[in-house]
Coordinates of C-alpha atoms in Angstrom, one line a residue:
M20 CA 17.6 -0.1 -5.0
A21 CA 20.6 1.4 -6.7
E22 CA 21.9 -1.9 -8.1
T23 CA 19.4 -3.9 -10.0
T24 CA 20.6 -4.9 -13.4
G25 CA 22.4 -8.1 -14.4
S26 CA 25.8 -8.4 -16.0
G27 CA 25.2 -5.5 -18.4
T28 CA 24.0 -5.1 -21.9
A29 CA 24.3 -8.2 -24.0
A30 CA 26.4 -8.3 -27.2
G31 CA 24.6 -6.5 -30.1
E32 CA 22.2 -4.7 -27.8
T33 CA 22.1 -1.0 -27.5
E34 CA 21.2 0.3 -24.0
P35 CA 18.5 2.9 -24.3
R36 CA 19.3 6.4 -23.1
L37 CA 17.6 6.9 -19.7
R38 CA 15.8 10.1 -18.9
K39 CA 17.3 12.3 -16.2
A40 CA 15.6 11.9 -12.9
S41 CA 13.8 15.1 -11.9
W42 CA 11.6 16.1 -8.9
K43 CA 9.1 17.6 -11.3
Y44 CA 8.1 14.1 -12.5
V45 CA 7.4 12.7 -9.0
G46 CA 3.8 11.5 -8.7
P47 CA 3.1 7.7 -8.5
G48 CA 5.3 7.5 -5.4
I49 CA 3.2 10.1 -3.6
V50 CA 0.1 8.0 -4.5
V51 CA 1.6 4.8 -3.2
A52 CA 2.8 6.5 0.0
A53 CA -0.7 8.0 0.6
T54 CA -2.3 4.7 0.0
G55 CA 0.0 2.2 1.5
V56 CA 0.2 3.7 5.0
G57 CA -3.2 3.4 6.5
A58 CA -4.5 4.0 10.0
G59 CA -3.7 0.4 11.1
D60 CA -0.1 0.9 10.1
L61 CA 0.2 4.1 12.2
V62 CA -1.4 2.3 15.2
A63 CA 1.1 -0.6 14.9
T64 CA 4.0 1.9 14.9
L65 CA 2.4 3.9 17.7
I66 CA 2.0 0.8 19.9
A67 CA 5.5 -0.3 19.2
G68 CA 6.8 3.1 20.3
S69 CA 4.6 3.0 23.4
K70 CA 5.9 -0.5 24.4
F71 CA 9.6 -0.2 23.5
G72 CA 10.3 3.5 23.2
Y73 CA 12.8 4.2 20.4
T74 CA 14.4 0.8 20.6
L75 CA 12.8 -0.5 17.4
L76 CA 13.4 2.6 15.3
W77 CA 16.0 0.7 13.3
A78 CA 13.4 -1.9 12.3
A79 CA 11.2 0.8 10.8
I80 CA 14.1 2.1 8.7
I81 CA 14.9 -1.4 7.4
G82 CA 11.2 -1.9 6.6
C83 CA 11.3 1.2 4.3
L84 CA 14.4 -0.2 2.5
V85 CA 12.6 -3.5 1.9
K86 CA 9.6 -1.7 0.5
I87 CA 11.8 0.4 -1.8
S88 CA 13.3 -2.8 -3.3
L89 CA 9.8 -4.3 -3.8
A90 CA 8.3 -1.3 -5.4
E91 CA 11.4 -0.7 -7.6
A92 CA 11.1 -4.3 -8.8
T93 CA 7.4 -3.8 -9.6
G94 CA 8.0 -0.6 -11.5
R95 CA 11.0 -2.0 -13.3
W96 CA 9.0 -5.0 -14.6
H97 CA 6.4 -2.7 -16.2
L98 CA 9.1 -0.4 -17.8
A99 CA 11.6 -3.1 -18.9
T100 CA 9.1 -5.6 -20.4
G101 CA 6.3 -3.3 -21.6
R102 CA 4.0 -5.8 -19.9
T103 CA 1.7 -5.3 -16.8
L104 CA 2.3 -7.2 -13.6
F105 CA -0.7 -9.4 -14.2
E106 CA 0.7 -10.4 -17.6
G107 CA 3.8 -11.4 -15.8
W108 CA 1.9 -13.4 -13.2
R109 CA -0.1 -15.1 -16.0
S110 CA 3.1 -16.3 -17.6
L111 CA 4.0 -18.2 -14.5
G112 CA 0.9 -20.5 -14.8
Q113 CA -2.8 -20.6 -14.3
W114 CA -2.4 -21.0 -10.5
T115 CA -1.7 -17.2 -10.3
T116 CA -5.0 -16.5 -12.0
Y117 CA -6.9 -18.6 -9.6
Y118 CA -5.2 -17.1 -6.6
F119 CA -5.7 -13.5 -7.7
A120 CA -9.4 -14.1 -8.8
V121 CA -10.4 -15.4 -5.4
Y122 CA -8.2 -12.9 -3.5
V123 CA -9.4 -9.8 -5.3
V124 CA -13.1 -10.7 -4.8
I125 CA -13.0 -11.6 -1.1
W126 CA -10.3 -9.1 -0.1
G127 CA -12.2 -6.3 -1.8
F128 CA -15.4 -7.2 -0.1
V129 CA -14.0 -7.1 3.4
Y130 CA -11.5 -4.3 2.8
G131 CA -14.3 -2.0 1.6
A132 CA -16.1 -2.2 4.9
T133 CA -12.8 -1.8 6.8
A134 CA -11.7 1.3 4.8
M135 CA -15.1 3.0 5.2
S136 CA -15.2 2.4 9.0
S137 CA -11.6 3.6 9.4
S138 CA -12.4 6.8 7.5
A139 CA -15.5 7.4 9.6
L140 CA -13.9 7.0 13.1
P141 CA -12.1 10.4 13.2
L142 CA -15.2 12.1 11.8
V143 CA -17.3 10.7 14.7
A144 CA -14.7 12.0 17.1
L145 CA -14.5 15.4 15.4
F146 CA -18.3 15.8 15.2
P147 CA -19.7 13.9 18.2
D148 CA -23.2 15.4 17.7
G149 CA -23.2 14.5 14.0
P150 CA -24.1 11.4 12.1
S151 CA -23.4 7.9 13.4
L152 CA -20.3 5.8 12.6
K153 CA -22.2 3.7 10.0
T154 CA -23.6 6.8 8.3
W155 CA -20.2 8.5 8.1
A156 CA -18.8 5.2 6.7
V157 CA -21.4 5.1 3.9
I158 CA -20.7 8.8 3.1
C159 CA -17.0 8.1 2.9
G160 CA -17.5 5.1 0.6
L161 CA -19.8 7.1 -1.7
L162 CA -17.4 10.1 -1.8
G163 CA -14.5 7.8 -2.8
L164 CA -16.6 6.1 -5.4
A165 CA -17.7 9.4 -7.0
F166 CA -14.3 10.9 -7.0
V167 CA -12.6 7.9 -8.7
W168 CA -15.5 7.3 -11.1
F169 CA -15.5 10.8 -12.5
N170 CA -11.8 11.6 -12.5
R171 CA -8.8 10.2 -14.4
Y172 CA -5.3 9.6 -13.0
A173 CA -3.9 13.2 -13.3
V174 CA -6.7 14.6 -11.1
F175 CA -6.4 11.6 -8.7
E176 CA -2.7 12.2 -8.3
K177 CA -3.2 15.9 -7.4
A178 CA -5.8 14.9 -4.8
M179 CA -3.5 12.3 -3.3
T180 CA -0.7 15.0 -3.1
V181 CA -3.0 17.1 -0.9
V182 CA -3.7 14.0 1.2
I183 CA 0.0 13.3 1.7
G184 CA 0.7 16.9 2.5
M185 CA -1.9 16.9 5.2
K186 CA -0.6 13.6 6.7
F187 CA 3.0 14.8 6.6
L188 CA 2.5 18.2 8.1
I189 CA 0.1 17.1 10.8
V190 CA 1.9 14.0 12.0
V191 CA 5.3 15.7 11.9
Y192 CA 3.9 18.7 13.8
V193 CA 2.5 16.5 16.5
A194 CA 5.8 14.6 16.8
I195 CA 7.7 17.9 17.2
R196 CA 5.0 19.1 19.7
V197 CA 5.7 16.1 22.0
A198 CA 9.4 17.2 22.1
P199 CA 11.4 14.1 21.0
D200 CA 14.5 13.0 22.9
L201 CA 17.0 13.1 20.0
G202 CA 19.7 11.2 22.0
N203 CA 17.4 8.2 22.6
A204 CA 16.1 8.4 19.0
F205 CA 19.6 8.1 17.5
A206 CA 20.3 5.2 20.0
G207 CA 17.3 3.5 18.5
L208 CA 19.1 3.1 15.2
A209 CA 21.3 0.4 16.7
P210 CA 19.8 -3.1 16.0
V211 CA 18.6 -4.3 19.4
L212 CA 15.8 -6.8 20.3
P213 CA 14.3 -6.2 23.7
D214 CA 12.6 -9.2 25.4
G215 CA 9.2 -9.9 23.8
S216 CA 9.8 -7.6 20.8
L217 CA 10.4 -10.1 18.0
L218 CA 6.9 -10.1 16.6
Y219 CA 6.6 -6.3 16.9
T220 CA 10.0 -6.0 15.0
L221 CA 8.8 -8.3 12.2
G222 CA 5.6 -6.4 12.0
L223 CA 7.4 -3.1 11.7
V224 CA 9.8 -4.3 9.0
G225 CA 7.1 -6.1 7.0
G226 CA 3.8 -4.4 7.8
V227 CA 4.0 -0.7 7.4
G228 CA 3.3 0.3 3.8
G229 CA 3.1 -3.3 2.6
T230 CA -0.2 -4.0 0.9
I231 CA -1.6 -4.8 -2.5
T232 CA -0.9 -1.1 -3.4
M233 CA 2.7 -2.1 -3.9
A234 CA 1.6 -4.2 -6.8
A235 CA -0.6 -1.3 -8.0
Y236 CA 2.5 0.9 -8.1
G237 CA 3.5 -0.4 -11.6
Y238 CA 0.0 0.5 -12.9
W239 CA 0.2 4.1 -11.5
V240 CA 3.7 4.4 -13.1
N241 CA 2.0 3.5 -16.5
S242 CA -0.9 5.8 -15.8
K243 CA 1.6 8.6 -15.4
G244 CA 2.7 8.0 -18.9
W245 CA 5.9 6.2 -18.1
T246 CA 5.7 3.2 -20.4
D247 CA 9.3 2.2 -21.3
I248 CA 12.7 1.7 -19.7
T249 CA 13.8 5.2 -20.5
W250 CA 11.8 6.3 -17.4
L251 CA 13.8 3.9 -15.1
K252 CA 15.8 6.6 -13.3
V253 CA 12.7 8.8 -12.9
M254 CA 10.8 5.8 -11.4
R255 CA 13.6 5.0 -9.0
L256 CA 13.6 8.6 -7.7
D257 CA 9.9 8.6 -7.4
N258 CA 9.9 5.3 -5.5
R259 CA 12.5 6.5 -3.1
V260 CA 10.5 9.7 -2.4
A261 CA 7.5 7.4 -1.6
Y262 CA 9.3 5.3 1.0
I263 CA 11.4 8.1 2.5
T264 CA 8.0 9.9 3.1
T265 CA 6.7 6.6 4.6
G266 CA 9.8 6.5 6.8
V267 CA 9.1 10.0 8.1
F268 CA 5.5 9.0 9.0
V269 CA 6.8 5.9 10.8
V270 CA 9.5 7.7 12.7
A271 CA 7.0 10.5 13.7
M272 CA 4.5 8.0 15.0
M273 CA 7.2 6.2 16.9
I274 CA 8.3 9.4 18.5
I275 CA 4.7 10.1 19.6
G276 CA 4.4 6.6 21.0
A277 CA 7.7 6.8 22.8
E278 CA 7.3 10.3 24.3
L279 CA 3.6 10.5 24.9
L280 CA 2.7 7.0 25.8
H281 CA 5.8 5.0 26.8
S282 CA 7.1 7.6 29.2
T283 CA 3.7 7.9 30.9
D284 CA 2.7 4.2 30.6
I285 CA -0.6 5.0 28.7
A286 CA -2.1 2.0 26.9
L287 CA -4.2 2.3 23.7
N288 CA -6.7 0.1 22.1
S289 CA -5.5 -2.0 19.2
G290 CA -6.8 -1.3 15.7
D291 CA -7.9 2.1 14.3
R292 CA -9.6 3.1 17.5
G293 CA -6.2 3.5 19.0
L294 CA -5.8 6.7 17.0
V295 CA -9.1 8.1 18.6
D296 CA -7.6 7.2 22.0
L297 CA -4.5 9.1 21.1
G298 CA -6.6 12.1 20.1
K299 CA -8.0 12.2 23.7
V300 CA -4.5 12.0 25.1
L301 CA -3.4 14.8 23.0
E302 CA -6.4 16.9 24.0
D303 CA -5.6 16.4 27.7
K304 CA -1.9 17.3 27.2
F305 CA -1.9 20.0 24.5
G306 CA -5.5 21.2 24.1
A307 CA -8.3 20.7 21.6
V308 CA -6.6 22.4 18.6
T309 CA -3.7 19.9 18.5
A310 CA -6.1 17.0 19.1
N311 CA -8.4 18.1 16.3
L312 CA -5.5 18.6 13.9
F313 CA -4.4 15.0 14.7
L314 CA -7.9 13.7 14.0
F315 CA -7.9 15.5 10.6
G316 CA -4.5 13.8 9.9
F317 CA -6.1 10.5 10.9
F318 CA -9.0 11.1 8.5
A319 CA -6.6 12.1 5.7
T320 CA -4.6 8.8 6.3
S321 CA -7.7 6.6 6.2
F322 CA -9.6 8.3 3.4
G323 CA -6.4 8.6 1.3
A324 CA -5.9 4.8 1.6
L325 CA -9.6 4.3 0.6
M326 CA -9.2 6.4 -2.5
G327 CA -5.9 4.8 -3.4
V328 CA -7.4 1.3 -3.2
W329 CA -10.6 2.3 -5.0
H330 CA -8.4 3.5 -7.9
G331 CA -5.3 1.2 -7.9
V332 CA -6.9 -2.2 -7.2
S333 CA -9.7 -1.4 -9.7
L334 CA -6.9 -0.8 -12.3
M335 CA -5.5 -4.2 -11.5
F336 CA -8.8 -5.9 -11.7
A337 CA -9.6 -4.3 -15.1
D338 CA -6.2 -5.5 -16.4
F339 CA -6.9 -9.0 -15.0
V340 CA -10.3 -9.1 -16.9
E341 CA -8.8 -7.7 -20.1
R342 CA -6.0 -10.3 -20.1
L343 CA -8.5 -13.1 -19.7
R344 CA -10.7 -11.7 -22.5
R345 CA -7.7 -11.6 -24.9
E346 CA -6.7 -15.2 -24.1
R347 CA -10.2 -16.3 -24.9
G348 CA -10.1 -14.4 -28.2
A349 CA -12.8 -11.8 -27.3
A350 CA -13.6 -9.1 -29.8
G351 CA -11.6 -6.0 -29.5
G352 CA -8.7 -7.7 -27.7
T353 CA -5.9 -5.9 -29.5
G354 CA -3.3 -3.3 -28.6
D355 CA -0.6 -2.9 -26.1
M356 CA -1.9 -3.2 -22.5
V357 CA 0.7 -0.9 -20.9
E358 CA -0.1 1.8 -23.5
E359 CA -3.8 1.4 -22.8
V360 CA -3.3 1.9 -19.1
A361 CA -1.2 5.0 -19.9
A362 CA -4.0 6.3 -22.2
G363 CA -6.6 6.0 -19.4
K364 CA -8.6 3.3 -21.2
R365 CA -8.7 1.1 -18.1
E366 CA -10.2 3.8 -16.0
K367 CA -13.1 4.1 -18.4
S368 CA -13.7 0.4 -18.8
L369 CA -16.6 -1.6 -17.5
P370 CA -14.5 -4.0 -15.3
F371 CA -12.8 -0.9 -13.6
R372 CA -16.2 0.5 -12.7
A373 CA -17.7 -2.8 -11.8
Y374 CA -14.9 -3.4 -9.2
L375 CA -15.4 0.2 -7.9
L376 CA -19.1 -0.7 -7.2
W377 CA -18.0 -4.0 -5.7
L378 CA -15.6 -2.2 -3.3
T379 CA -18.4 0.3 -2.3
F380 CA -21.9 -1.2 -2.1
P381 CA -21.7 -4.9 -1.0
P382 CA -19.3 -4.0 1.9
M383 CA -21.9 -1.6 3.2
G384 CA -23.9 -4.7 4.3
L385 CA -21.0 -5.6 6.6
L386 CA -21.2 -2.2 8.3
F387 CA -24.7 -3.2 9.7
L388 CA -24.0 -6.9 10.3
D389 CA -21.3 -8.9 12.1
Q390 CA -18.8 -10.1 9.6
P391 CA -19.4 -13.8 8.8
F392 CA -16.7 -15.8 10.5
G393 CA -15.9 -17.9 7.4
L394 CA -15.4 -14.7 5.3
V395 CA -13.1 -13.2 7.9
I396 CA -11.0 -16.4 8.0
A397 CA -10.8 -16.5 4.2
Y398 CA -9.9 -12.8 4.1
G399 CA -7.1 -13.3 6.7
V400 CA -5.6 -16.2 4.9
L401 CA -5.7 -14.7 1.4
G402 CA -4.4 -11.4 2.7
A403 CA -1.5 -13.0 4.6
F404 CA -0.3 -14.8 1.4
F405 CA -0.3 -11.7 -0.8
M406 CA 3.0 -10.1 0.2
P407 CA 5.0 -13.3 0.0
F408 CA 3.3 -14.0 -3.3
L409 CA 4.3 -10.6 -4.6
A410 CA 7.9 -10.8 -3.4
L411 CA 8.6 -14.4 -4.7
T412 CA 6.9 -13.9 -8.0
L413 CA 8.9 -10.8 -8.7
L414 CA 12.0 -12.7 -7.8
W415 CA 11.0 -15.3 -10.4
L416 CA 10.0 -12.9 -13.1
L417 CA 13.1 -10.7 -12.9
N418 CA 15.6 -13.5 -13.0
T419 CA 14.4 -15.3 -16.1
S420 CA 14.1 -14.7 -19.8
R421 CA 10.7 -12.9 -19.2
T422 CA 12.8 -9.8 -18.5
P423 CA 15.4 -8.4 -21.0
G424 CA 18.9 -9.4 -19.8
Q425 CA 20.2 -5.9 -19.0
W426 CA 17.3 -5.2 -16.7
R427 CA 17.2 -8.4 -14.7
N428 CA 18.0 -8.5 -11.0
G429 CA 21.5 -8.1 -9.8
W430 CA 22.8 -9.5 -6.5
L431 CA 21.5 -6.6 -4.3
S432 CA 17.9 -6.8 -5.6
N433 CA 18.0 -10.6 -5.3
V434 CA 19.1 -10.4 -1.7
M435 CA 16.4 -7.8 -0.8
L436 CA 13.6 -9.6 -2.6
A437 CA 14.6 -13.0 -1.1
A438 CA 14.8 -11.4 2.4
A439 CA 11.4 -9.8 1.8
G440 CA 9.9 -13.1 0.7
L441 CA 11.2 -14.9 3.8
L442 CA 10.1 -12.1 6.1
F443 CA 6.6 -12.1 4.6
L444 CA 6.3 -15.9 4.8
V445 CA 7.1 -15.7 8.5
L446 CA 4.5 -12.9 9.0
C447 CA 2.0 -15.0 6.8
V448 CA 2.4 -18.0 9.2
K449 CA 2.0 -15.8 12.2
Q450 CA -1.1 -14.1 10.8
I451 CA -2.8 -17.4 10.0
M452 CA -2.0 -18.8 13.4
D453 CA -3.5 -15.7 15.0
L454 CA -6.8 -16.1 13.2
D455 CA -9.8 -17.2 15.4
W456 CA -10.1 -20.6 13.8
N457 CA -12.5 -21.8 16.6
S458 CA -15.1 -19.5 15.4
F459 CA -15.0 -21.0 11.9
F460 CA -15.7 -24.5 13.0

């Protein structure tokens, strides 16, 4: 957000000269946009468009503004304090360590299988006579592992730029192909809640692009070489590019849902398979070329999210392990942690690669077995708590002496983060209530 600082520079302090924002620096935002909007997000938006037409378009726009404020707060913490986000969490007490330790292990195990299956679905649709879904899923997991293992951030960012380009061009092309009703689209910017739309509205505002990758954004900012507050303007431009791009995806998918499905009363499956259903609808209406293009876009969306998590969450896990090592006085625990992320040391570390393996190989077992009910319940509960955890801890960190006075939150950031925290708490309760608890007992 534009207004984030406190009352200004304190007496005796000299405010550093900020670098001029320039498009040539944009990069981490592209990574977070390619990672944060997965196939499930596109399906949720598509179904909202199919049920309510353009009526909830305003909610998707507000959702992007909420994510801009959250990602800006994450990046600002890294730049203003010279400390990583996990260092900030650790300063709030040991409870954050316990939560993150359990979360990152269970979440990574289940997410790994989900990401591999999601990437495999469009490949099965594109090549029906080829390998099975499970085989494609294993191949996608191994490709993601190999790419992240052997490449550093600079190459990773270039690959994610290609991914975002494919997603952008294909989804926007399909949205144009279905001939949007611009009058109804503009009318959808007025905040209206049709009957039965409250939960869809909350999901659009809070769900699309809102995952652990928002916490990883600060690590990608450091990996880019942005390590101090002089990069603040650059980071803000980069962050806005990320969520404006996300907004374009959301609007495009809502157009597709409104024009192709709502007007013809076609229902889709929930979950990632809904995008395969859409491919069939597109083939019937526009031919195989448009359908196959969309399926390639679906693959780019899913595989981009897989690569982003393989890299970003592994960076967070490596930082988590290094922080614990230093607190216990382990040998070699010296040096600035932000600078070490910028130098690529985390990407070469044993914890980074160990978590990469954890994301890839154990989840392959879930591809061939029904997911254990207890594990699914734990995954759902921990995942539901993460976004309110992120929003509320950022609110805490950026309003206390942990952040230099001139870079603390102002009223606008506080309002946005508080609203985000409340929104995610409501979604958290809903998600936990929706879990199949009967199967657990």
